[in-house]
mmCIF file of C-alpha atoms in Angstrom:
data_model
loop_
_atom_site.group_PDB
_atom_site.id
_atom_site.type_symbol
_atom_site.label_atom_id
_atom_site.label_comp_id
_atom_site.label_asym_id
_atom_site.label_seq_id
_atom_site.Cartn_x
_atom_site.Cartn_y
_atom_site.Cartn_z
ATOM 1 C CA UNK A 13 110.037 117.432 113.793
ATOM 2 C CA UNK A 14 107.386 120.131 114.191
ATOM 3 C CA UNK A 15 105.409 118.529 117.002
ATOM 4 C CA UNK A 16 103.165 121.514 117.733
ATOM 5 C CA UNK A 17 101.849 122.474 114.300
ATOM 6 C CA UNK A 18 98.964 119.990 114.283
ATOM 7 C CA UNK A 19 97.487 121.691 117.366
ATOM 8 C CA UNK A 20 96.431 124.502 114.995
ATOM 9 C CA UNK A 21 94.967 122.415 112.145
ATOM 10 C CA UNK A 22 91.366 123.560 111.526
ATOM 11 C CA UNK A 23 89.658 120.176 110.995
ATOM 12 C CA UNK A 24 88.344 118.299 114.026
ATOM 13 C CA UNK A 25 88.386 114.516 113.798
ATOM 14 C CA UNK A 26 84.880 113.811 115.127
ATOM 15 C CA UNK A 27 83.324 116.306 112.706
ATOM 16 C CA UNK A 28 85.351 114.896 109.810
ATOM 17 C CA UNK A 29 84.190 111.358 110.543
ATOM 18 C CA UNK A 30 80.621 112.558 111.025
ATOM 19 C CA UNK A 31 80.811 114.086 107.526
ATOM 20 C CA UNK A 32 82.320 110.905 106.059
ATOM 21 C CA UNK A 33 79.575 108.715 107.521
ATOM 22 C CA UNK A 34 76.542 111.046 107.426
ATOM 23 C CA UNK A 35 75.253 109.520 104.194
ATOM 24 C CA UNK A 36 76.988 106.179 104.337
ATOM 25 C CA UNK A 37 74.135 104.157 102.866
ATOM 26 C CA UNK A 38 75.146 100.487 102.869
ATOM 27 C CA UNK A 39 78.864 101.277 103.033
ATOM 28 C CA UNK A 40 81.083 98.863 104.982
ATOM 29 C CA UNK A 41 83.448 100.629 107.396
ATOM 30 C CA UNK A 42 86.716 99.366 108.861
ATOM 31 C CA UNK A 43 88.233 101.512 111.624
ATOM 32 C CA UNK A 44 91.870 101.335 112.680
ATOM 33 C CA UNK A 45 92.706 100.947 116.337
ATOM 34 C CA UNK A 46 92.541 103.808 118.795
ATOM 35 C CA UNK A 47 90.945 107.173 118.152
ATOM 36 C CA UNK A 48 89.629 106.365 114.627
ATOM 37 C CA UNK A 49 87.628 103.488 116.154
ATOM 38 C CA UNK A 50 86.242 105.848 118.802
ATOM 39 C CA UNK A 51 85.427 108.472 116.123
ATOM 40 C CA UNK A 52 83.561 105.953 113.967
ATOM 41 C CA UNK A 53 81.656 104.740 117.026
ATOM 42 C CA UNK A 54 80.801 108.323 118.021
ATOM 43 C CA UNK A 55 79.179 108.701 114.587
ATOM 44 C CA UNK A 56 76.992 105.661 115.386
ATOM 45 C CA UNK A 57 77.729 102.085 116.413
ATOM 46 C CA UNK A 58 76.277 99.834 113.712
ATOM 47 C CA UNK A 59 76.947 96.187 112.793
ATOM 48 C CA UNK A 60 78.472 97.237 109.463
ATOM 49 C CA UNK A 61 81.367 98.889 111.308
ATOM 50 C CA UNK A 62 84.379 96.733 112.031
ATOM 51 C CA UNK A 63 86.430 98.648 114.607
ATOM 52 C CA UNK A 64 89.831 97.215 115.495
ATOM 53 C CA UNK A 65 91.201 97.219 119.047
ATOM 54 C CA UNK A 66 94.603 95.881 118.024
ATOM 55 C CA UNK A 67 96.186 94.290 114.932
ATOM 56 C CA UNK A 68 98.048 97.544 114.280
ATOM 57 C CA UNK A 69 98.899 97.886 110.592
ATOM 58 C CA UNK A 70 96.005 95.632 109.620
ATOM 59 C CA UNK A 71 93.200 98.087 108.831
ATOM 60 C CA UNK A 72 94.045 98.600 105.153
ATOM 61 C CA UNK A 73 94.717 94.945 104.266
ATOM 62 C CA UNK A 74 91.562 93.943 106.172
ATOM 63 C CA UNK A 75 89.595 96.489 104.152
ATOM 64 C CA UNK A 76 91.185 95.137 100.979
ATOM 65 C CA UNK A 77 90.113 91.554 101.713
ATOM 66 C CA UNK A 78 86.603 92.798 102.442
ATOM 67 C CA UNK A 79 86.498 94.895 99.259
ATOM 68 C CA UNK A 80 87.643 91.926 97.154
ATOM 69 C CA UNK A 81 84.988 89.697 98.747
ATOM 70 C CA UNK A 82 82.200 92.294 98.307
ATOM 71 C CA UNK A 83 82.892 94.033 94.990
ATOM 72 C CA UNK A 84 79.392 95.530 94.796
ATOM 73 C CA UNK A 85 79.674 97.297 98.181
ATOM 74 C CA UNK A 86 81.648 100.432 99.024
ATOM 75 C CA UNK A 87 84.324 99.745 101.634
ATOM 76 C CA UNK A 88 85.782 102.671 103.596
ATOM 77 C CA UNK A 89 88.841 102.238 105.805
ATOM 78 C CA UNK A 90 89.235 105.029 108.364
ATOM 79 C CA UNK A 91 92.501 104.811 110.243
ATOM 80 C CA UNK A 92 95.174 106.880 111.961
ATOM 81 C CA UNK A 93 98.570 107.971 110.748
ATOM 82 C CA UNK A 94 100.501 105.777 113.176
ATOM 83 C CA UNK A 95 98.443 102.725 112.190
ATOM 84 C CA UNK A 96 98.935 103.516 108.492
ATOM 85 C CA UNK A 97 102.694 103.858 108.936
ATOM 86 C CA UNK A 98 102.876 100.402 110.523
ATOM 87 C CA UNK A 99 101.146 98.821 107.520
ATOM 88 C CA UNK A 100 102.557 101.134 104.873
ATOM 89 C CA UNK A 101 103.458 98.291 102.489
ATOM 90 C CA UNK A 102 99.783 97.387 102.224
ATOM 91 C CA UNK A 103 99.267 100.465 100.027
ATOM 92 C CA UNK A 104 101.318 98.714 97.327
ATOM 93 C CA UNK A 105 99.234 95.577 97.813
ATOM 94 C CA UNK A 106 96.058 97.658 97.380
ATOM 95 C CA UNK A 107 97.439 99.335 94.253
ATOM 96 C CA UNK A 108 98.215 95.958 92.677
ATOM 97 C CA UNK A 109 94.663 94.638 93.242
ATOM 98 C CA UNK A 110 93.141 98.044 92.421
ATOM 99 C CA UNK A 111 89.663 97.382 93.855
ATOM 100 C CA UNK A 112 87.277 99.984 92.460
ATOM 101 C CA UNK A 113 85.139 99.890 95.618
ATOM 102 C CA UNK A 114 87.820 100.675 98.230
ATOM 103 C CA UNK A 115 88.473 104.087 99.794
ATOM 104 C CA UNK A 116 91.093 104.729 102.463
ATOM 105 C CA UNK A 117 91.051 107.799 104.711
ATOM 106 C CA UNK A 118 93.817 108.552 107.188
ATOM 107 C CA UNK A 119 93.036 110.858 110.107
ATOM 108 C CA UNK A 120 96.460 112.432 110.445
ATOM 109 C CA UNK A 121 97.080 114.367 113.662
ATOM 110 C CA UNK A 122 100.817 113.605 113.412
ATOM 111 C CA UNK A 123 100.598 111.891 116.813
ATOM 112 C CA UNK A 124 100.316 108.488 118.461
ATOM 113 C CA UNK A 125 97.152 109.421 120.339
ATOM 114 C CA UNK A 126 96.656 106.399 122.596
ATOM 115 C CA UNK A 127 100.179 106.338 123.965
ATOM 116 C CA UNK A 128 100.693 109.940 125.035
ATOM 117 C CA UNK A 129 100.492 111.994 121.832
ATOM 118 C CA UNK A 130 104.080 111.338 120.753
ATOM 119 C CA UNK A 131 104.969 112.652 117.288
ATOM 120 C CA UNK A 132 104.640 110.277 114.331
ATOM 121 C CA UNK A 133 106.986 110.481 111.350
ATOM 122 C CA UNK A 134 104.340 112.657 109.685
ATOM 123 C CA UNK A 135 105.245 115.470 112.077
ATOM 124 C CA UNK A 136 108.456 115.710 110.045
ATOM 125 C CA UNK A 137 108.619 115.272 106.279
ATOM 126 C CA UNK A 138 106.698 112.046 105.622
ATOM 127 C CA UNK A 139 103.775 112.608 103.241
ATOM 128 C CA UNK A 140 101.346 109.675 103.278
ATOM 129 C CA UNK A 141 99.405 110.880 100.226
ATOM 130 C CA UNK A 142 102.655 110.943 98.263
ATOM 131 C CA UNK A 143 103.484 107.442 99.530
ATOM 132 C CA UNK A 144 100.052 106.239 98.402
ATOM 133 C CA UNK A 145 100.487 107.846 94.975
ATOM 134 C CA UNK A 146 103.990 106.423 94.584
ATOM 135 C CA UNK A 147 102.638 103.012 95.623
ATOM 136 C CA UNK A 148 100.374 103.185 92.593
ATOM 137 C CA UNK A 149 97.039 104.270 94.086
ATOM 138 C CA UNK A 150 95.491 106.301 91.264
ATOM 139 C CA UNK A 151 93.500 108.820 93.323
ATOM 140 C CA UNK A 152 95.410 110.285 96.253
ATOM 141 C CA UNK A 153 95.303 113.654 97.995
ATOM 142 C CA UNK A 154 95.683 115.716 101.144
ATOM 143 C CA UNK A 155 92.726 117.412 102.847
ATOM 144 C CA UNK A 156 93.520 120.370 105.105
ATOM 145 C CA UNK A 157 90.240 122.271 105.509
ATOM 146 C CA UNK A 158 86.459 122.055 105.240
ATOM 147 C CA UNK A 159 86.366 123.153 101.601
ATOM 148 C CA UNK A 160 88.782 120.424 100.549
ATOM 149 C CA UNK A 161 86.861 117.871 102.617
ATOM 150 C CA UNK A 162 83.531 118.741 100.991
ATOM 151 C CA UNK A 163 85.170 118.606 97.566
ATOM 152 C CA UNK A 164 86.610 115.134 98.240
ATOM 153 C CA UNK A 165 83.479 113.511 99.721
ATOM 154 C CA UNK A 166 82.043 112.361 96.360
ATOM 155 C CA UNK A 167 85.323 110.646 95.499
ATOM 156 C CA UNK A 168 85.475 108.982 98.919
ATOM 157 C CA UNK A 169 81.863 107.786 98.714
ATOM 158 C CA UNK A 170 81.487 106.905 95.030
ATOM 159 C CA UNK A 171 84.685 107.596 93.079
ATOM 160 C CA UNK A 172 86.389 104.758 91.256
ATOM 161 C CA UNK A 173 88.844 103.246 93.695
ATOM 162 C CA UNK A 174 91.210 102.685 95.103
ATOM 163 C CA UNK A 175 91.002 106.168 96.588
ATOM 164 C CA UNK A 176 93.317 107.499 99.302
ATOM 165 C CA UNK A 177 93.005 110.740 101.261
ATOM 166 C CA UNK A 178 95.217 111.931 104.098
ATOM 167 C CA UNK A 179 93.195 114.327 106.251
ATOM 168 C CA UNK A 180 95.207 116.682 108.428
ATOM 169 C CA UNK A 181 93.289 116.963 111.707
ATOM 170 C CA UNK A 182 93.880 118.874 114.921
ATOM 171 C CA UNK A 183 95.811 117.090 117.646
ATOM 172 C CA UNK A 184 93.236 116.856 120.437
ATOM 173 C CA UNK A 185 92.259 114.387 123.109
ATOM 174 C CA UNK A 186 88.522 113.692 123.189
ATOM 175 C CA UNK A 187 86.165 111.679 125.399
ATOM 176 C CA UNK A 188 86.293 107.964 124.601
ATOM 177 C CA UNK A 189 83.317 106.497 122.729
ATOM 178 C CA UNK A 190 84.043 102.804 122.778
ATOM 179 C CA UNK A 191 82.631 100.119 120.468
ATOM 180 C CA UNK A 192 82.166 96.550 121.719
ATOM 181 C CA UNK A 193 85.562 94.976 122.321
ATOM 182 C CA UNK A 194 84.495 91.334 121.888
ATOM 183 C CA UNK A 195 86.035 90.484 118.512
ATOM 184 C CA UNK A 196 83.858 87.423 118.000
ATOM 185 C CA UNK A 197 80.741 89.563 118.504
ATOM 186 C CA UNK A 198 82.035 92.275 116.139
ATOM 187 C CA UNK A 199 82.769 89.743 113.407
ATOM 188 C CA UNK A 200 79.560 87.769 113.790
ATOM 189 C CA UNK A 201 77.273 90.798 113.848
ATOM 190 C CA UNK A 202 79.059 92.196 110.783
ATOM 191 C CA UNK A 203 78.604 88.983 108.780
ATOM 192 C CA UNK A 204 74.979 88.637 109.854
ATOM 193 C CA UNK A 205 74.142 92.248 108.962
ATOM 194 C CA UNK A 206 75.917 91.922 105.623
ATOM 195 C CA UNK A 207 74.041 88.771 104.620
ATOM 196 C CA UNK A 208 70.715 90.265 105.782
ATOM 197 C CA UNK A 209 71.248 93.438 103.771
ATOM 198 C CA UNK A 210 72.297 91.329 100.751
ATOM 199 C CA UNK A 211 69.008 89.415 100.972
ATOM 200 C CA UNK A 212 67.013 92.653 101.084
ATOM 201 C CA UNK A 213 68.753 94.184 98.079
ATOM 202 C CA UNK B 25 118.116 64.460 103.162
ATOM 203 C CA UNK B 26 116.363 63.221 100.073
ATOM 204 C CA UNK B 27 114.249 65.096 97.605
ATOM 205 C CA UNK B 28 110.854 63.531 97.106
ATOM 206 C CA UNK B 29 110.471 62.056 93.630
ATOM 207 C CA UNK B 30 106.772 62.932 93.595
ATOM 208 C CA UNK B 31 106.363 66.487 92.308
ATOM 209 C CA UNK B 32 102.611 66.446 91.695
ATOM 210 C CA UNK B 33 101.691 67.446 95.250
ATOM 211 C CA UNK B 34 101.178 71.167 94.452
ATOM 212 C CA UNK B 35 98.525 70.184 91.887
ATOM 213 C CA UNK B 36 96.859 67.901 94.431
ATOM 214 C CA UNK B 37 96.821 70.726 96.988
ATOM 215 C CA UNK B 38 95.363 73.026 94.348
ATOM 216 C CA UNK B 39 92.478 70.623 93.655
ATOM 217 C CA UNK B 40 91.925 70.298 97.404
ATOM 218 C CA UNK B 41 91.621 74.049 97.989
ATOM 219 C CA UNK B 42 89.145 74.332 95.099
ATOM 220 C CA UNK B 43 87.010 71.631 96.719
ATOM 221 C CA UNK B 44 86.931 73.686 99.927
ATOM 222 C CA UNK B 45 85.544 76.734 98.079
ATOM 223 C CA UNK B 46 88.571 78.872 98.843
ATOM 224 C CA UNK B 47 88.369 82.139 96.883
ATOM 225 C CA UNK B 48 91.159 84.429 98.136
ATOM 226 C CA UNK B 49 94.751 83.172 98.142
ATOM 227 C CA UNK B 50 97.345 85.496 99.673
ATOM 228 C CA UNK B 51 101.054 84.862 99.503
ATOM 229 C CA UNK B 52 104.597 86.004 99.948
ATOM 230 C CA UNK B 53 106.491 83.992 97.334
ATOM 231 C CA UNK B 54 108.565 80.955 98.203
ATOM 232 C CA UNK B 55 110.296 78.571 95.830
ATOM 233 C CA UNK B 56 108.461 75.662 97.443
ATOM 234 C CA UNK B 57 105.088 77.276 96.763
ATOM 235 C CA UNK B 58 105.906 78.460 93.225
ATOM 236 C CA UNK B 59 103.918 75.794 91.356
ATOM 237 C CA UNK B 60 100.876 76.184 93.602
ATOM 238 C CA UNK B 61 101.060 79.993 93.275
ATOM 239 C CA UNK B 62 101.178 79.652 89.477
ATOM 240 C CA UNK B 63 98.087 77.398 89.527
ATOM 241 C CA UNK B 64 96.247 79.971 91.637
ATOM 242 C CA UNK B 65 97.282 82.925 89.465
ATOM 243 C CA UNK B 66 96.101 81.048 86.340
ATOM 244 C CA UNK B 67 92.652 80.416 87.808
ATOM 245 C CA UNK B 68 90.212 83.251 87.096
ATOM 246 C CA UNK B 69 87.818 82.136 89.847
ATOM 247 C CA UNK B 70 90.430 82.819 92.527
ATOM 248 C CA UNK B 71 91.580 86.213 93.764
ATOM 249 C CA UNK B 72 95.311 85.713 94.248
ATOM 250 C CA UNK B 73 97.001 88.485 96.221
ATOM 251 C CA UNK B 74 100.765 88.987 96.518
ATOM 252 C CA UNK B 75 101.658 90.616 99.844
ATOM 253 C CA UNK B 76 104.547 92.822 100.892
ATOM 254 C CA UNK B 77 104.723 91.038 104.253
ATOM 255 C CA UNK B 78 102.929 88.001 105.646
ATOM 256 C CA UNK B 79 100.928 89.746 108.373
ATOM 257 C CA UNK B 80 99.078 91.637 105.662
ATOM 258 C CA UNK B 81 97.679 88.264 104.639
ATOM 259 C CA UNK B 82 96.354 87.541 108.133
ATOM 260 C CA UNK B 83 94.433 90.846 108.049
ATOM 261 C CA UNK B 84 93.417 90.434 104.385
ATOM 262 C CA UNK B 85 91.854 87.040 105.042
ATOM 263 C CA UNK B 86 90.076 88.411 108.119
ATOM 264 C CA UNK B 87 88.436 90.947 105.800
ATOM 265 C CA UNK B 88 87.748 88.222 103.252
ATOM 266 C CA UNK B 89 85.923 86.160 105.871
ATOM 267 C CA UNK B 90 83.909 89.194 107.036
ATOM 268 C CA UNK B 91 82.842 89.562 103.401
ATOM 269 C CA UNK B 92 81.958 85.881 103.039
ATOM 270 C CA UNK B 93 85.072 84.543 101.296
ATOM 271 C CA UNK B 94 87.221 81.636 102.426
ATOM 272 C CA UNK B 95 90.952 82.218 102.215
ATOM 273 C CA UNK B 96 94.333 80.515 102.110
ATOM 274 C CA UNK B 97 97.656 82.037 103.180
ATOM 275 C CA UNK B 98 100.947 80.796 101.719
ATOM 276 C CA UNK B 99 104.312 81.639 103.227
ATOM 277 C CA UNK B 100 107.785 80.414 104.073
ATOM 278 C CA UNK B 101 108.653 79.564 107.685
ATOM 279 C CA UNK B 102 110.451 82.903 108.157
ATOM 280 C CA UNK B 103 107.132 84.656 107.488
ATOM 281 C CA UNK B 104 105.471 83.109 110.536
ATOM 282 C CA UNK B 105 107.527 85.425 112.732
ATOM 283 C CA UNK B 106 106.196 88.444 110.868
ATOM 284 C CA UNK B 107 102.606 87.440 111.694
ATOM 285 C CA UNK B 108 102.711 87.015 115.455
ATOM 286 C CA UNK B 109 100.891 90.180 116.577
ATOM 287 C CA UNK B 110 98.410 90.013 113.693
ATOM 288 C CA UNK B 111 97.409 86.517 114.839
ATOM 289 C CA UNK B 112 95.707 88.259 117.779
ATOM 290 C CA UNK B 113 93.054 89.353 115.258
ATOM 291 C CA UNK B 114 92.506 85.728 114.258
ATOM 292 C CA UNK B 115 92.288 84.619 117.860
ATOM 293 C CA UNK B 116 90.170 87.386 119.390
ATOM 294 C CA UNK B 117 87.626 87.262 116.547
ATOM 295 C CA UNK B 118 87.840 83.445 116.321
ATOM 296 C CA UNK B 119 88.385 83.621 112.569
ATOM 297 C CA UNK B 120 88.998 80.621 110.365
ATOM 298 C CA UNK B 121 92.579 80.751 109.073
ATOM 299 C CA UNK B 122 94.332 78.176 106.885
ATOM 300 C CA UNK B 123 98.073 78.581 106.299
ATOM 301 C CA UNK B 124 100.476 76.463 104.249
ATOM 302 C CA UNK B 125 104.062 76.966 105.341
ATOM 303 C CA UNK B 126 107.034 75.785 103.322
ATOM 304 C CA UNK B 127 109.860 75.017 105.709
ATOM 305 C CA UNK B 128 113.398 76.345 105.769
ATOM 306 C CA UNK B 129 115.927 75.994 108.533
ATOM 307 C CA UNK B 130 115.419 72.311 109.238
ATOM 308 C CA UNK B 131 118.252 69.813 109.509
ATOM 309 C CA UNK B 132 120.589 70.207 106.523
ATOM 310 C CA UNK B 133 119.738 73.879 105.923
ATOM 311 C CA UNK B 134 122.439 75.677 103.941
ATOM 312 C CA UNK B 135 121.662 79.181 105.259
ATOM 313 C CA UNK B 136 122.098 79.616 109.033
ATOM 314 C CA UNK B 137 119.948 82.774 108.964
ATOM 315 C CA UNK B 138 116.923 80.560 108.244
ATOM 316 C CA UNK B 139 117.488 78.409 111.325
ATOM 317 C CA UNK B 140 116.138 80.635 114.151
ATOM 318 C CA UNK B 141 112.643 80.771 112.627
ATOM 319 C CA UNK B 142 112.726 77.350 110.959
ATOM 320 C CA UNK B 143 113.594 75.511 114.173
ATOM 321 C CA UNK B 144 110.796 77.267 116.067
ATOM 322 C CA UNK B 145 107.999 77.566 113.519
ATOM 323 C CA UNK B 146 105.692 74.916 115.005
ATOM 324 C CA UNK B 147 106.268 76.114 118.578
ATOM 325 C CA UNK B 148 105.601 79.751 117.697
ATOM 326 C CA UNK B 149 102.426 78.846 115.807
ATOM 327 C CA UNK B 150 101.211 76.765 118.741
ATOM 328 C CA UNK B 151 101.896 79.617 121.162
ATOM 329 C CA UNK B 152 99.958 81.990 118.899
ATOM 330 C CA UNK B 153 96.936 79.665 118.831
ATOM 331 C CA UNK B 154 97.513 78.274 115.328
ATOM 332 C CA UNK B 155 97.579 74.467 115.317
ATOM 333 C CA UNK B 156 100.519 73.158 113.272
ATOM 334 C CA UNK B 157 100.558 69.876 111.341
ATOM 335 C CA UNK B 158 103.987 68.874 110.072
ATOM 336 C CA UNK B 159 104.064 66.781 106.891
ATOM 337 C CA UNK B 160 107.299 65.210 105.690
ATOM 338 C CA UNK B 161 105.943 62.769 103.080
ATOM 339 C CA UNK B 162 104.422 64.181 99.892
ATOM 340 C CA UNK B 163 101.950 61.255 99.807
ATOM 341 C CA UNK B 164 100.313 62.660 102.944
ATOM 342 C CA UNK B 165 100.171 66.298 101.911
ATOM 343 C CA UNK B 166 96.894 66.666 100.038
ATOM 344 C CA UNK B 167 94.938 64.567 102.516
ATOM 345 C CA UNK B 168 96.403 66.554 105.415
ATOM 346 C CA UNK B 169 95.462 69.854 103.751
ATOM 347 C CA UNK B 170 91.986 68.425 103.141
ATOM 348 C CA UNK B 171 91.562 67.374 106.776
ATOM 349 C CA UNK B 172 92.928 70.629 108.172
ATOM 350 C CA UNK B 173 90.842 72.783 105.795
ATOM 351 C CA UNK B 174 87.710 70.926 106.839
ATOM 352 C CA UNK B 175 88.455 71.600 110.481
ATOM 353 C CA UNK B 176 89.325 75.259 109.865
ATOM 354 C CA UNK B 177 86.162 76.125 107.965
ATOM 355 C CA UNK B 178 83.668 73.867 109.726
ATOM 356 C CA UNK B 179 84.869 74.487 113.278
ATOM 357 C CA UNK B 180 86.252 78.003 112.740
ATOM 358 C CA UNK B 181 89.759 77.216 113.864
ATOM 359 C CA UNK B 182 93.188 78.456 112.851
ATOM 360 C CA UNK B 183 95.709 75.910 111.602
ATOM 361 C CA UNK B 184 98.846 75.577 109.521
ATOM 362 C CA UNK B 185 100.262 72.730 107.456
ATOM 363 C CA UNK B 186 104.069 72.783 107.571
ATOM 364 C CA UNK B 187 105.642 71.279 104.445
ATOM 365 C CA UNK B 188 108.990 69.808 105.403
ATOM 366 C CA UNK B 189 112.236 70.257 103.527
ATOM 367 C CA UNK B 190 112.165 66.461 103.152
ATOM 368 C CA UNK B 191 109.470 67.110 100.543
ATOM 369 C CA UNK B 192 110.793 70.392 99.164
ATOM 370 C CA UNK B 193 114.468 69.483 99.055
ATOM 371 C CA UNK B 194 117.195 71.509 100.682
ATOM 372 C CA UNK B 195 118.077 74.709 98.892
ATOM 373 C CA UNK B 196 121.669 74.817 97.764
ATOM 374 C CA UNK B 197 123.501 77.809 96.343
ATOM 375 C CA UNK B 198 125.735 75.484 94.350
ATOM 376 C CA UNK B 199 123.127 74.159 91.929
#
């Protein structure tokens, strides 16, 4: 384990997510539990976000079900490395369905942020982008700096999916920006906003 | 333990799920579900999704519902244990969830490793907020699935139909 190296990574999670969502258009966003949900909310709480407060390991399969139901809409899953590790098999499930409209981004600080910043397996030799590629996801890569992030944004927003990027981010503890925690409200407002935007388009 | 002579029940279930406008079918394979899975895979109007583990299906169908699709989750009784934490998503968001469970580990089970989950499937589902309906006569299966599906999608509830080994037959390693 190299538990300290991520403290020096140049990319900051809130800025990364701000970049991912700055021109989101009518994109549907699923956020994995913990800091990714706070990051997505810090970029703007909107009904077309579905932030999870639990269901660890479920962000990618939830995004897959959404992408299969809404093939004309871009679906972006933003989750953490610990959450991705818990649902790692879902990358094979995504590869098999191969939805062209699904992008998955992992914010990888090599830590379990909500439980005391303990090292994840990624702090050692585990390479999530390699796992995604070996699972059969056709576009997969690692992003380590601003240049690589800017270069990958078109693929994340519009590239033929499924697309997977593991973004190495600095291990840092930031102020909480919490979305609503009422799951029924989150689901209902998402469905309502989706059907309203479908009617307008 | 007798094996039901009527083997058409998977086709009847298939017609029932089509009537309920189900579009996404997620499954971990089980011998008891094999005919129904084949019917689903053959149908181009359905999106049929093999899973690596059952809890993926709970999350997948949550996403399906957010996107406007109705779903069905197929698994063996051992898979119910894999889903327990993911059922919190179903419960907290009050999502509709329809599960068909083929039973192992009931009386007469050949493999003792199936017994801990099989003997507790209905109780665990109940504890997790998923209402179980046990069916042990193939004549009752399609109408039970129909009734449960109606409740799930009209009242936004979570429920499972448990298909007994009395219908499926007991797996033997000597056949």
